[in-house]
Amino acid sequence: MDGNELFSENGQELKLSDELEKLYRDLGKEYYEGGFEDPLPQLLGYFDKITKLRNELQTEQDSAEGLRFCTQCGCELEKGAVFCGNCGCKVGGNE
């Protein structure tokens, strides 16, 4: 062992830098999923991108199941809806 490694509970060798990166990711995920009241201004762009990607992923999953959700607010859309009943965003209607 060269001092730059540690053993996890299951015996796998992890580099300290890998463990540090994992902790950073986990911290960011916990912060984001914790509701991030009054987030730091420099993080707002990350939050916007994460929210957009999560909404897109959810939309893809729901489309596969035949459900539709507003891309703006995430509310479930009624069949054939052209506008979201919650936020009024134009969502199409070609079903």
Tab-separated table of C-alpha atoms in Angstrom:
chain	number	residue	atom	x	y	z
A	1	MET	CA	0.000	0.000	0.000
A	2	ASP	CA	1.493	3.370	-1.011
A	3	GLY	CA	-0.370	5.676	1.395
A	4	ASN	CA	-2.703	6.883	-1.357
A	5	GLU	CA	-5.087	3.952	-0.977
A	6	LEU	CA	-7.649	2.758	1.518
A	7	PHE	CA	-9.816	-0.286	1.842
A	8	SER	CA	-13.578	-0.003	1.822
A	9	GLU	CA	-15.776	-2.234	3.994
A	10	ASN	CA	-16.129	-4.811	1.217
A	11	GLY	CA	-12.382	-5.070	0.752
A	12	GLN	CA	-12.101	-3.128	-2.516
A	13	GLU	CA	-9.168	-0.828	-2.843
A	14	LEU	CA	-10.060	2.773	-3.506
A	15	LYS	CA	-7.778	5.651	-4.321
A	16	LEU	CA	-8.151	8.530	-1.906
A	17	SER	CA	-8.801	10.875	-4.817
A	18	ASP	CA	-11.634	8.611	-6.058
A	19	GLU	CA	-13.144	8.559	-2.583
A	20	LEU	CA	-12.871	12.348	-2.394
A	21	GLU	CA	-14.648	12.738	-5.751
A	22	LYS	CA	-17.399	10.371	-4.586
A	23	LEU	CA	-17.863	12.405	-1.404
A	24	TYR	CA	-18.112	15.621	-3.440
A	25	ARG	CA	-20.789	14.030	-5.663
A	26	ASP	CA	-22.687	12.691	-2.667
A	27	LEU	CA	-22.522	16.057	-0.918
A	28	GLY	CA	-23.844	17.841	-4.002
A	29	LYS	CA	-26.655	15.321	-4.411
A	30	GLU	CA	-27.675	15.616	-0.760
A	31	TYR	CA	-27.618	19.411	-0.993
A	32	TYR	CA	-29.702	19.421	-4.179
A	33	GLU	CA	-32.228	16.872	-2.973
A	34	GLY	CA	-32.479	18.588	0.415
A	35	GLY	CA	-34.534	21.387	-1.141
A	36	PHE	CA	-31.628	23.840	-1.318
A	37	GLU	CA	-33.351	26.740	0.415
A	38	ASP	CA	-31.358	29.878	-0.284
A	39	PRO	CA	-28.706	28.147	-2.410
A	40	LEU	CA	-25.380	29.796	-2.964
A	41	PRO	CA	-25.610	32.029	-6.062
A	42	GLN	CA	-22.685	30.295	-7.769
A	43	LEU	CA	-24.628	27.002	-7.629
A	44	LEU	CA	-27.833	28.208	-9.298
A	45	GLY	CA	-26.659	27.264	-12.797
A	46	TYR	CA	-25.922	23.737	-11.625
A	47	PHE	CA	-29.356	23.460	-10.000
A	48	ASP	CA	-31.057	24.632	-13.194
A	49	LYS	CA	-29.148	22.118	-15.331
A	50	ILE	CA	-29.792	19.253	-12.898
A	51	THR	CA	-33.503	20.067	-12.677
A	52	LYS	CA	-33.804	20.256	-16.461
A	53	LEU	CA	-32.003	16.937	-16.962
A	54	ARG	CA	-34.038	15.225	-14.247
A	55	ASN	CA	-37.261	16.489	-15.821
A	56	GLU	CA	-36.144	15.276	-19.266
A	57	LEU	CA	-35.245	11.848	-17.889
A	58	GLN	CA	-38.558	11.606	-16.069
A	59	THR	CA	-40.417	12.671	-19.205
A	60	GLU	CA	-38.665	9.950	-21.209
A	61	GLN	CA	-39.531	7.330	-18.595
A	62	ASP	CA	-43.126	8.506	-18.350
A	63	SER	CA	-43.504	8.615	-22.132
A	64	ALA	CA	-42.462	4.988	-22.248
A	65	GLU	CA	-45.290	4.309	-19.777
A	66	GLY	CA	-47.768	6.466	-21.720
A	67	LEU	CA	-47.817	9.346	-19.215
A	68	ARG	CA	-47.111	13.018	-20.013
A	69	PHE	CA	-45.807	15.685	-17.677
A	70	CYS	CA	-45.230	19.418	-18.058
A	71	THR	CA	-41.599	20.203	-18.844
A	72	GLN	CA	-41.906	23.492	-16.963
A	73	CYS	CA	-43.450	22.470	-13.612
A	74	GLY	CA	-43.525	18.677	-13.756
A	75	CYS	CA	-47.271	18.251	-13.199
A	76	GLU	CA	-49.029	15.361	-14.938
A	77	LEU	CA	-50.872	16.469	-18.069
A	78	GLU	CA	-54.349	15.431	-19.033
A	79	LYS	CA	-54.669	13.431	-22.225
A	80	GLY	CA	-54.681	15.777	-25.243
A	81	ALA	CA	-53.665	18.822	-23.177
A	82	VAL	CA	-52.223	21.736	-25.128
A	83	PHE	CA	-51.454	23.783	-21.990
A	84	CYS	CA	-50.465	22.687	-18.500
A	85	GLY	CA	-53.399	22.939	-16.104
A	86	ASN	CA	-51.042	23.972	-13.320
A	87	CYS	CA	-48.673	26.572	-14.766
A	88	GLY	CA	-50.221	27.320	-18.174
A	89	CYS	CA	-47.107	26.378	-20.150
A	90	LYS	CA	-47.811	25.394	-23.758
A	91	VAL	CA	-47.089	21.651	-23.993
A	92	GLY	CA	-48.420	20.665	-27.410
A	93	GLY	CA	-51.218	18.149	-27.600
A	94	ASN	CA	-50.268	15.779	-30.370
A	95	GLU	CA	-51.010	12.429	-28.744
